[in-house]
Coordinates of C-alpha atoms and ligand atoms in Angstrom, one line a residue:
M11 CA 0.0 -0.1 -0.1
P12 CA 1.3 3.5 -0.8
V13 CA 1.7 6.1 1.9
S14 CA -1.0 8.7 1.3
D15 CA -0.4 12.4 1.0
Q16 CA -3.1 13.2 3.5
T17 CA -1.9 14.8 6.7
T18 CA -3.0 13.0 9.8
G19 CA -2.0 12.9 13.5
V20 CA -0.4 9.8 14.7
I21 CA 0.6 9.1 18.3
V22 CA 3.5 6.5 18.5
V23 CA 4.0 4.9 21.9
G24 CA 7.6 3.6 22.7
T25 CA 11.2 4.3 21.3
G26 CA 12.5 0.9 20.6
I27 CA 13.1 -0.1 17.0
A28 CA 9.5 -0.5 16.3
G29 CA 8.4 2.9 17.7
L30 CA 11.2 4.8 16.1
V31 CA 10.8 3.2 12.7
A32 CA 7.0 3.9 12.8
A33 CA 7.4 7.3 13.9
L34 CA 10.2 8.2 11.2
R35 CA 8.1 6.8 8.3
A36 CA 4.9 8.3 9.4
A37 CA 6.6 11.8 9.9
R38 CA 6.9 11.8 6.1
T39 CA 3.3 12.5 5.5
R40 CA 1.7 13.2 9.0
S41 CA 2.3 15.0 12.2
V42 CA 3.7 12.5 14.7
I43 CA 3.9 12.6 18.5
L44 CA 6.2 10.1 20.0
V45 CA 5.6 9.2 23.6
T46 CA 8.1 7.3 25.8
K47 CA 8.1 6.6 29.5
A48 CA 11.9 6.9 30.1
E49 CA 14.7 8.5 28.4
L50 CA 14.4 8.6 24.5
G51 CA 16.7 5.6 23.9
E52 CA 15.8 3.3 26.7
S53 CA 14.2 0.1 25.5
N54 CA 15.0 -3.5 25.1
T55 CA 16.1 -2.8 21.5
R56 CA 19.1 -1.0 23.1
Y57 CA 20.5 -4.1 24.7
A58 CA 20.2 -6.5 21.8
Q59 CA 23.3 -8.3 21.2
G60 CA 23.4 -11.1 18.8
G61 CA 22.0 -9.3 15.9
I62 CA 19.2 -9.3 13.2
A63 CA 18.3 -12.2 10.9
A64 CA 17.9 -11.6 7.2
V65 CA 18.5 -13.2 3.8
M66 CA 21.5 -11.0 2.6
F67 CA 23.8 -13.7 1.1
A68 CA 23.9 -15.7 -2.1
D69 CA 24.0 -19.0 -0.4
D70 CA 20.9 -18.2 1.7
S71 CA 17.3 -18.1 0.6
V72 CA 13.9 -16.6 1.7
G73 CA 12.5 -20.2 1.7
A74 CA 15.3 -21.5 4.1
H75 CA 14.5 -18.4 6.6
I76 CA 10.8 -19.2 6.4
D77 CA 11.5 -23.0 7.1
D78 CA 13.6 -22.3 10.0
T79 CA 11.2 -19.7 11.5
L80 CA 8.2 -22.2 11.1
A81 CA 10.3 -25.2 12.6
A82 CA 11.0 -22.9 15.8
G83 CA 7.3 -21.9 16.0
A84 CA 6.1 -25.4 16.7
G85 CA 3.0 -25.2 14.5
L86 CA 1.5 -22.0 15.6
N87 CA 3.0 -19.5 13.4
S88 CA 1.0 -17.6 10.8
R89 CA 2.7 -18.7 7.5
E90 CA 1.6 -15.5 5.8
A91 CA 3.2 -13.3 8.5
V92 CA 6.5 -15.4 8.4
E93 CA 6.6 -15.0 4.6
I94 CA 6.3 -11.4 4.7
L95 CA 8.8 -11.2 7.6
C96 CA 11.5 -13.1 5.5
A97 CA 10.6 -11.6 2.1
E98 CA 10.6 -8.0 3.2
G99 CA 13.4 -8.2 5.6
P100 CA 16.3 -7.7 3.2
K101 CA 14.6 -4.5 1.8
R102 CA 14.1 -3.2 5.4
I103 CA 17.8 -3.9 6.3
R104 CA 18.8 -2.0 3.3
D105 CA 16.8 1.0 4.7
L106 CA 18.6 0.7 8.1
L107 CA 22.0 0.8 6.1
A108 CA 20.7 4.0 4.3
L109 CA 19.7 5.5 7.7
G110 CA 23.5 5.1 8.8
V111 CA 23.3 1.8 10.8
E112 CA 26.8 0.5 10.7
F113 CA 26.7 -3.3 10.6
D114 CA 30.1 -5.1 11.1
R115 CA 32.0 -5.9 7.9
E116 CA 34.8 -8.3 6.9
N117 CA 36.8 -7.1 4.1
G118 CA 34.3 -4.6 3.2
V119 CA 31.4 -7.1 3.0
L120 CA 28.7 -7.4 5.6
A121 CA 29.8 -9.9 8.3
R122 CA 27.3 -12.6 9.6
G123 CA 27.1 -14.9 12.5
R124 CA 25.2 -18.1 13.0
E125 CA 22.5 -18.8 15.8
A126 CA 20.7 -21.8 17.2
A127 CA 18.1 -23.3 14.8
H128 CA 19.1 -21.2 11.9
S129 CA 20.1 -23.5 8.9
R130 CA 22.4 -20.8 7.6
A131 CA 24.7 -18.1 8.9
R132 CA 22.5 -15.0 8.4
I133 CA 22.8 -12.8 11.5
L134 CA 23.9 -9.2 10.9
H135 CA 25.7 -7.7 13.9
A136 CA 27.2 -4.4 14.9
G137 CA 29.8 -3.4 17.3
G138 CA 30.4 -6.9 17.9
D139 CA 27.7 -7.7 20.3
A140 CA 26.1 -4.1 20.5
T141 CA 23.6 -4.5 17.5
G142 CA 20.8 -3.0 19.4
A143 CA 22.7 -0.1 20.6
E144 CA 24.0 0.8 17.1
I145 CA 20.4 0.4 15.6
E146 CA 18.9 2.4 18.4
S147 CA 21.4 5.2 18.2
A148 CA 21.1 5.7 14.5
L149 CA 17.3 5.7 14.7
V150 CA 17.3 8.1 17.6
R151 CA 19.7 10.5 15.5
A152 CA 17.2 10.3 12.6
V153 CA 14.2 11.1 14.7
L154 CA 15.8 14.0 16.5
A155 CA 16.6 15.4 13.1
S156 CA 12.9 14.9 11.9
T157 CA 9.7 16.7 12.6
V158 CA 8.6 14.2 15.1
Q159 CA 7.4 15.8 18.5
I160 CA 9.1 13.8 21.3
L161 CA 7.5 13.4 24.9
E162 CA 10.1 11.8 27.2
Y163 CA 9.3 10.5 30.7
T164 CA 5.5 10.3 29.7
F165 CA 3.8 7.5 30.7
V166 CA 0.8 6.1 28.4
R167 CA -1.8 5.0 31.1
E168 CA -4.8 4.2 29.0
L169 CA -6.1 4.4 25.5
L170 CA -9.0 6.8 24.7
V171 CA -11.8 5.0 22.9
V172 CA -14.9 6.8 21.4
D173 CA -17.5 4.9 19.6
G174 CA -15.6 1.8 19.4
R175 CA -12.5 3.5 17.9
V176 CA -9.1 4.5 19.5
C177 CA -8.7 8.3 19.2
G178 CA -5.7 8.9 21.5
V179 CA -4.0 8.2 24.8
E180 CA -4.2 9.4 28.4
T181 CA -0.7 10.1 29.7
V182 CA 0.8 10.7 33.2
D183 CA 4.1 12.7 33.4
A184 CA 6.7 12.4 36.2
E185 CA 5.0 15.0 38.4
G186 CA 1.7 13.0 38.1
T187 CA -0.1 15.3 35.7
V188 CA -2.6 13.5 33.6
Q189 CA -3.2 14.7 30.0
R190 CA -5.2 13.4 27.1
L191 CA -3.7 13.4 23.7
E192 CA -5.9 13.0 20.6
A193 CA -5.0 11.5 17.2
D194 CA -6.4 9.7 14.2
A195 CA -4.4 6.6 14.9
V196 CA -2.3 5.2 17.8
I197 CA 0.6 2.9 17.1
L198 CA 1.6 1.1 20.1
A199 CA 5.3 -0.1 20.2
S200 CA 5.7 -0.3 23.9
G201 CA 7.6 -3.7 24.0
G202 CA 7.5 -6.8 26.1
A203 CA 7.1 -7.6 29.8
G204 CA 10.1 -9.4 31.1
Q205 CA 9.7 -7.7 34.5
L206 CA 6.9 -10.1 35.0
Y207 CA 9.6 -12.6 36.0
S208 CA 12.2 -12.5 38.9
H209 CA 14.9 -13.4 36.5
T210 CA 14.9 -11.4 33.1
T211 CA 17.3 -10.1 30.5
N212 CA 14.9 -7.2 30.1
P213 CA 15.5 -3.6 31.3
A214 CA 13.1 -2.1 34.0
V215 CA 10.9 -0.5 31.4
A216 CA 9.6 -3.9 30.1
T217 CA 6.5 -4.0 32.3
G218 CA 3.9 -4.8 29.3
D219 CA 2.1 -1.4 29.7
G220 CA 0.8 -1.2 26.3
A221 CA -0.6 -4.6 26.2
A222 CA -2.4 -4.3 29.5
A223 CA -3.9 -0.8 28.4
A224 CA -5.0 -2.2 25.0
F225 CA -6.6 -5.2 26.9
R226 CA -8.5 -2.7 29.1
A227 CA -9.6 -0.7 26.2
G228 CA -11.1 -3.8 24.5
A229 CA -8.4 -5.1 22.2
R230 CA -7.8 -8.9 21.8
L231 CA -4.6 -10.3 23.2
A232 CA -3.3 -13.6 21.7
D233 CA -0.9 -16.4 22.7
I234 CA 0.2 -14.7 25.9
E235 CA 1.1 -18.0 27.6
F236 CA 4.2 -18.1 25.3
Y237 CA 7.2 -16.4 27.0
Q238 CA 10.7 -17.4 25.8
F239 CA 13.3 -18.1 28.3
H240 CA 16.9 -17.4 27.1
P241 CA 19.3 -20.3 28.1
T242 CA 22.3 -18.3 29.0
S243 CA 22.3 -15.1 31.2
L244 CA 25.2 -14.5 33.5
A245 CA 24.3 -16.1 36.9
V246 CA 24.7 -12.8 38.7
P247 CA 21.9 -10.2 39.9
G248 CA 20.5 -8.4 36.7
N249 CA 20.9 -11.6 34.5
F250 CA 23.0 -9.9 31.9
L251 CA 22.5 -11.7 28.6
V252 CA 25.1 -13.9 27.1
S253 CA 24.2 -14.0 23.5
E254 CA 23.4 -17.1 21.8
A255 CA 26.0 -16.2 19.1
V256 CA 28.6 -17.1 21.7
R257 CA 27.4 -20.8 21.3
G258 CA 27.0 -20.1 17.6
E259 CA 30.8 -19.3 17.5
G260 CA 31.5 -22.5 19.3
A261 CA 31.2 -22.1 23.1
V262 CA 29.9 -25.2 24.9
L263 CA 27.7 -25.9 27.9
L264 CA 29.3 -27.9 30.9
D265 CA 27.8 -29.4 34.1
A266 CA 29.2 -28.8 37.5
S267 CA 31.8 -31.6 36.9
G268 CA 32.9 -30.0 33.7
R269 CA 31.1 -32.5 31.4
R270 CA 29.3 -31.4 28.1
F271 CA 25.8 -32.3 28.7
M272 CA 23.6 -30.9 25.9
A273 CA 24.2 -33.8 23.5
D274 CA 22.2 -35.9 26.2
W275 CA 19.1 -33.8 25.3
H276 CA 19.3 -33.1 21.7
P277 CA 21.3 -34.0 18.6
D278 CA 22.1 -30.4 17.9
A279 CA 23.6 -30.0 21.4
E280 CA 24.4 -26.4 22.1
L281 CA 22.6 -25.3 19.0
A282 CA 19.3 -27.0 19.6
P283 CA 16.2 -24.7 19.6
R284 CA 16.2 -22.1 22.4
D285 CA 13.5 -23.6 24.5
V286 CA 15.2 -27.1 24.5
V287 CA 18.5 -25.5 25.6
A288 CA 16.8 -23.5 28.2
R289 CA 14.9 -26.4 29.7
S290 CA 17.8 -28.7 29.6
I291 CA 19.9 -26.3 31.5
A292 CA 17.3 -25.8 34.1
R293 CA 16.9 -29.6 34.5
Q294 CA 20.8 -29.8 34.8
M295 CA 20.7 -27.1 37.5
A296 CA 18.0 -28.9 39.4
A297 CA 20.1 -32.0 39.3
Q298 CA 23.1 -30.3 40.7
G299 CA 21.2 -28.7 43.5
G300 CA 20.4 -25.5 41.6
A301 CA 23.9 -24.4 40.9
P302 CA 24.4 -22.7 37.5
V303 CA 25.8 -24.5 34.7
L304 CA 28.9 -23.4 32.9
L305 CA 29.5 -21.7 29.5
D306 CA 33.0 -22.5 28.2
A307 CA 34.0 -19.9 25.6
T308 CA 37.8 -20.4 26.2
G309 CA 38.1 -22.2 22.9
L310 CA 37.1 -19.1 20.9
G311 CA 40.3 -17.3 21.8
T312 CA 41.2 -14.2 23.6
A313 CA 41.1 -12.0 20.3
V314 CA 37.8 -13.3 19.0
L315 CA 36.1 -12.9 22.4
A316 CA 37.4 -9.4 22.7
E317 CA 36.5 -8.3 19.0
R318 CA 33.2 -10.2 18.6
F319 CA 31.7 -9.8 22.1
P320 CA 33.3 -6.6 23.6
G321 CA 30.1 -5.8 25.7
I322 CA 29.8 -9.4 27.4
E323 CA 33.6 -9.3 27.9
R324 CA 33.3 -5.8 29.9
V325 CA 30.4 -7.2 32.0
C326 CA 32.2 -10.5 32.8
R327 CA 35.3 -8.7 33.8
A328 CA 33.2 -6.3 36.0
H329 CA 32.0 -9.4 37.8
G330 CA 35.4 -10.8 38.2
F331 CA 35.2 -13.4 35.5
D332 CA 38.0 -13.8 32.7
W333 CA 36.0 -15.9 30.2
S334 CA 38.9 -16.3 27.9
R335 CA 40.5 -18.5 30.6
E336 CA 37.6 -20.1 32.5
P337 CA 34.1 -21.2 32.0
I338 CA 31.4 -18.6 33.3
P339 CA 28.2 -19.5 35.3
V340 CA 25.0 -19.1 33.4
T341 CA 21.3 -19.6 34.0
P342 CA 18.1 -19.1 32.0
A343 CA 16.2 -15.9 32.3
A344 CA 12.8 -14.5 30.8
H345 CA 13.6 -12.9 27.6
Y346 CA 11.0 -12.4 24.9
W347 CA 7.2 -12.4 24.8
M348 CA 5.8 -14.2 21.8
G349 CA 2.2 -13.2 22.7
G350 CA 0.7 -9.8 22.8
I351 CA -1.9 -7.7 20.9
E352 CA -3.4 -9.6 18.3
T353 CA -2.7 -8.1 14.8
D354 CA -3.2 -8.6 11.2
L355 CA -0.5 -8.4 8.5
W356 CA -0.5 -4.7 8.8
G357 CA -0.2 -4.2 12.5
R358 CA -4.0 -3.5 13.0
S359 CA -5.4 -4.7 16.3
S360 CA -9.0 -5.9 16.7
L361 CA -9.7 -2.4 17.9
P362 CA -10.2 0.2 15.1
G363 CA -7.5 2.9 15.3
L364 CA -5.1 0.9 17.3
Y365 CA -2.1 -0.5 15.8
A366 CA 0.5 -2.7 17.6
V367 CA 4.1 -3.4 16.3
G368 CA 7.1 -4.9 17.7
E369 CA 7.2 -7.0 20.8
V370 CA 4.0 -5.9 22.1
A371 CA 2.2 -7.3 19.1
S372 CA 1.4 -10.8 18.3
T373 CA 1.5 -11.0 14.6
G374 CA 1.8 -14.8 14.4
V375 CA 5.3 -14.6 13.2
H376 CA 6.9 -16.4 16.1
G377 CA 4.3 -19.0 16.9
A378 CA 5.0 -20.8 20.1
N379 CA 8.7 -19.9 20.1
R380 CA 10.9 -17.3 18.6
L381 CA 13.7 -18.1 16.2
A382 CA 16.7 -16.2 17.5
S383 CA 17.3 -12.7 16.0
N384 CA 13.9 -12.6 14.3
S385 CA 12.4 -10.1 16.7
L386 CA 14.3 -7.0 15.7
L387 CA 13.4 -7.9 12.1
E388 CA 9.8 -8.3 12.9
S389 CA 9.7 -5.0 14.8
L390 CA 11.3 -3.3 11.6
V391 CA 9.2 -5.0 9.0
F392 CA 5.7 -4.7 10.6
A393 CA 6.3 -1.1 12.0
W394 CA 6.9 -0.2 8.4
R395 CA 3.8 -1.9 7.2
S396 CA 1.7 -0.4 9.9
V397 CA 2.4 3.1 8.5
D398 CA 1.8 1.8 4.9
S399 CA -1.8 1.0 6.0
L400 CA -2.7 4.2 8.0
S401 CA -4.8 5.7 5.2
E402 CA -6.6 2.4 4.5
P403 CA -10.3 1.9 5.9
W404 CA -10.3 -0.4 8.9
P405 CA -11.2 -4.0 8.0
A406 CA -14.3 -5.4 9.4
S407 CA -13.9 -7.1 12.9
R408 CA -13.0 -10.8 12.9
V409 CA -14.0 -13.0 15.5
L410 CA -11.8 -15.7 17.0
P411 CA -14.0 -18.6 18.0
D412 CA -11.8 -19.5 21.1
T413 CA -11.9 -15.9 22.5
V414 CA -12.1 -15.9 26.4
F415 CA -13.9 -12.8 27.8
A416 CA -12.2 -11.7 31.0
E417 CA -12.5 -9.0 33.6
P418 CA -9.8 -6.3 34.3
V419 CA -8.2 -6.6 37.7
T420 CA -10.0 -4.8 40.4
G421 CA -9.3 -2.8 43.5
T422 CA -10.2 -4.9 46.4
G423 CA -7.8 -7.3 48.1
E424 CA -4.4 -7.5 49.8
P425 CA -1.7 -4.9 48.9
F426 CA 0.2 -5.8 45.8
A427 CA 3.9 -7.0 46.0
R428 CA 5.8 -6.9 42.8
A429 CA 8.7 -9.0 43.9
E430 CA 6.4 -11.7 45.1
L431 CA 4.5 -11.6 41.7
Q432 CA 7.8 -12.0 39.9
T433 CA 8.8 -15.0 42.1
L434 CA 5.4 -16.6 41.7
L435 CA 5.6 -16.4 37.9
W436 CA 9.2 -17.6 37.7
D437 CA 8.3 -20.5 40.0
D438 CA 4.9 -21.5 38.5
A439 CA 4.6 -20.0 35.1
G440 CA 8.0 -20.2 34.0
L441 CA 10.2 -22.8 32.2
F442 CA 8.0 -25.6 33.7
R443 CA 4.3 -25.4 34.5
S444 CA 1.6 -27.5 36.0
A445 CA -2.2 -27.2 36.8
D446 CA -1.5 -27.4 40.7
G447 CA 1.3 -24.7 40.6
L448 CA -0.6 -22.4 38.2
A449 CA -3.8 -22.6 40.0
S450 CA -2.4 -21.9 43.4
A451 CA -0.3 -18.9 42.0
R452 CA -3.4 -17.7 40.1
A453 CA -5.3 -17.9 43.3
R454 CA -2.6 -15.8 45.2
L455 CA -2.8 -13.1 42.4
A456 CA -6.6 -13.0 42.6
G457 CA -6.2 -12.1 46.3
W458 CA -4.4 -8.8 45.5
S459 CA -5.9 -5.5 44.9
A460 CA -5.0 -3.7 41.6
P461 CA -2.5 -0.9 42.7
S462 CA -3.7 2.6 42.3
G463 CA -2.2 6.0 42.0
V464 CA -0.2 7.8 39.3
S465 CA 3.4 7.1 40.2
F466 CA 5.0 5.2 37.2
T467 CA 5.6 2.3 39.6
A468 CA 1.9 2.1 40.7
L469 CA 0.9 2.3 37.1
E470 CA 3.4 -0.5 36.1
D471 CA 2.2 -2.8 39.0
R472 CA -1.3 -2.6 37.9
N473 CA -0.4 -3.7 34.4
L474 CA 1.9 -6.5 35.7
L475 CA -0.9 -7.8 37.8
E476 CA -3.3 -7.5 34.9
L477 CA -0.9 -9.6 32.5
A478 CA 0.3 -12.0 35.0
S479 CA -3.4 -13.0 35.7
L480 CA -4.1 -13.5 32.0
L481 CA -0.8 -15.2 31.4
M482 CA -1.6 -17.8 34.1
D483 CA -5.2 -18.3 32.9
A484 CA -3.9 -19.0 29.3
A485 CA -1.1 -21.2 30.7
L486 CA -3.7 -23.2 32.6
A487 CA -6.1 -23.5 29.7
R488 CA -3.3 -24.8 27.2
R489 CA -3.2 -28.4 28.5
E490 CA -0.2 -29.4 26.1
S491 CA 3.3 -28.8 25.8
R492 CA 4.3 -26.7 22.8
G493 CA 7.3 -24.5 21.9
A494 CA 8.1 -22.4 25.1
H495 CA 5.0 -23.5 27.0
C496 CA 5.9 -26.6 28.9
R497 CA 3.3 -28.4 31.0
D498 CA 4.8 -31.2 33.5
D499 CA 1.3 -32.6 33.6
Y500 CA 0.8 -32.5 29.8
P501 CA 4.3 -33.2 28.4
D502 CA 3.2 -33.7 24.7
V503 CA 2.0 -31.5 21.7
D504 CA -1.7 -32.1 21.4
P505 CA -3.3 -31.4 17.9
L506 CA -6.4 -30.1 19.7
F507 CA -4.5 -27.0 21.0
A508 CA -2.9 -26.2 17.5
R509 CA -4.8 -23.0 17.6
H510 CA -4.1 -19.6 19.1
S511 CA -5.4 -18.5 22.5
A512 CA -7.2 -15.1 22.8
F513 CA -8.3 -12.9 25.7
Q514 CA -10.6 -9.9 25.5
V515 CA -12.4 -7.8 28.0
R516 CA -16.1 -8.5 28.6
G517 CA -18.5 -5.8 27.6
R518 CA -16.2 -3.9 25.5
L519 CA -17.5 -5.5 22.4
Q520 CA -20.3 -3.1 22.6
G521 CA -19.6 -0.2 20.5
S522 CA -17.3 -2.3 18.3
T523 CA -17.9 -2.7 14.6
L524 CA -19.4 -6.2 15.2
A525 CA -23.1 -6.5 14.5
K526 CA -25.2 -6.6 17.7
D527 CA -26.5 -10.2 17.3
T528 CA -22.9 -11.4 16.9
I529 CA -22.0 -9.5 20.2
D530 CA -25.0 -11.0 22.0
A531 CA -24.0 -14.5 20.9
L532 CA -20.6 -14.0 22.1
L533 CA -21.2 -12.5 25.6
Ligands
FAD604 C1 19.1 -8.3 26.4 C2 18.4 -8.5 25.1 C3 19.0 -9.0 24.1 C4 18.3 -9.2 22.9 N1 19.0 -9.5 21.8 C5 18.2 -9.7 20.5 C6 18.9 -9.9 19.3 O1 20.2 -10.1 19.3 N2 18.1 -10.0 18.2 C7 16.7 -9.8 18.2 O2 16.2 -9.9 17.1 N3 16.1 -9.6 19.3 C8 16.8 -9.5 20.4 N4 16.2 -9.2 21.7 C9 14.8 -8.9 21.7 C10 14.5 -7.5 20.9 O3 15.6 -6.6 21.5 C11 13.2 -7.0 21.2 O4 12.2 -7.9 21.0 C12 12.9 -5.6 20.4 O5 13.9 -4.7 20.6 C13 11.5 -5.0 20.8 O6 11.6 -3.8 20.2 P1 10.2 -2.9 20.5 O7 10.5 -1.6 19.7 O8 9.1 -3.5 20.1 O9 10.3 -2.6 22.1 P2 11.4 -1.9 23.0 O10 12.7 -1.9 22.3 O11 11.4 -2.8 24.3 O12 10.7 -0.5 23.3 C14 9.7 -0.4 24.0 C15 9.5 1.1 24.2 O13 8.3 1.4 24.8 C16 8.4 2.3 26.0 N5 7.2 2.2 26.9 C17 6.9 1.0 27.4 N6 5.8 1.2 28.2 C18 5.4 2.6 27.9 C19 4.4 3.4 28.4 N7 3.4 2.9 29.4 N8 4.3 4.6 28.1 C20 5.2 5.1 27.3 N9 6.3 4.3 26.7 C21 6.4 3.1 27.1 C22 9.8 1.9 26.6 O14 10.3 2.8 27.4 C23 10.6 1.7 25.3 O15 11.1 2.9 24.8 C24 16.9 -9.0 22.8 C25 16.3 -8.4 24.0 C26 17.0 -8.2 25.1 C27 16.4 -7.8 26.4

């Protein structure tokens, strides 16, 4: 779809790769307000290490990238979305190059790495292991030089909905002042929710605010039980990520006695799919009394480690590890949310006027498990597409037959405790799940009161409670194991569950574009 000449106001929420790309592209023809709750560059994007996957080399093919993505997704991907991701990816990478993103090169040509479950080396990287920081700073520079109006330290609390259509956002600033901003369309690019878990690679801003606000406004969330756990974060407070690319370069995993153990679990050993490696490490840790396993990168050599992974090297040294001489302790941590606001192939949610792009969206690209380095690419491709569809009429509402109608959390109960919520999710809705654990954790959540107030912490707490409750309900309902969702009591894939889960707020269908008899039948 071509970008129209019409000038329309757009609000973009979030300044990771998805929000910055959407804002830049929309600003070519429209007035754009870009809202972000912290400083401009703070985001998951900034911390991305390994790189961005795309078919840029003659020995690779779009078909191979599609096949790898579908294999990782365990039968829940949308094939159309995956085809778009892989086919449009190379064009969008060239746009990033044109914007000044400096990917690493060898002898003048783009360098590339390999990561788990990719059949080819196709991961572009920058600054060794600083891919996200390089992309983020190039996009921030471009946005600062554009006409985009930027509001930092401004928290989007709710979406404004009039006659079933999103027409703006309600914001709160650091002083607690509430404001309403109106626009013809809102593009949510507010990222993931790693802060749901006590161990996460995500920064503090990743509290799922956009998904929670969209749910309250009436948008449909999909596949929220699928949370990806990265196998290797440094086993120190803060869980600094040790990129999969380190294993891609040849590092191996050892148990406490120094034995390689991954081949016991999967023929691809350290390069098995991410969920398999994460669960194998967790099982190995349980077998050795909870002690972290070891990642041995000594075979890569001092020069390769320093040049290819300077950021990880710096953090290892800060914690007293010399990884060129000794294995380092690693443990899994919550990393990426496959679920989110359900969208079509143009980033459009089920709620007219509301787009969702990047990690907050559920486009169907990742299915039950994300292929490494596909998320930056997904953010880029679908943020671009969302702007291309801004001037198109909103499509008629689709109804998912399995949609569950739920209530937002309310204000009665015991005081909320964020640290306890994070531990409950880690223990009972983490790498391994069961009906008993989920049900008792869910009951604990139900006893809490939704936090109130306008401090950013209180607003985030309410959103975490909202999403944690939904995630547990979804995890309870999916009585099978698939991709990142592993139920001890239902260990196999069940074809009956080869479908997306979906949640929507009860009552908010009124005023939607659905016919009244359809609404009545649904409620
Ligand atoms: C340590 C780490 C390493 C990673 N490595 C890779 C990798 O190598 N390759 C890869 O493809 N992916 C990687 N990922 C995943 C990838 O970085 C993210 O999925 C991607 O950056 C998401 O981009 P985004 O723009 O959707 O969201 P984000 O980059 O998370 O940006 C979200 C933005 O929304 C803002 N925001 C949130 N809530 C509100 C609110 N209420 N009001 C206003 N603003 C709000 C935030 O402040 C932030 O600016 C990694 C993630 C982490 C954490």
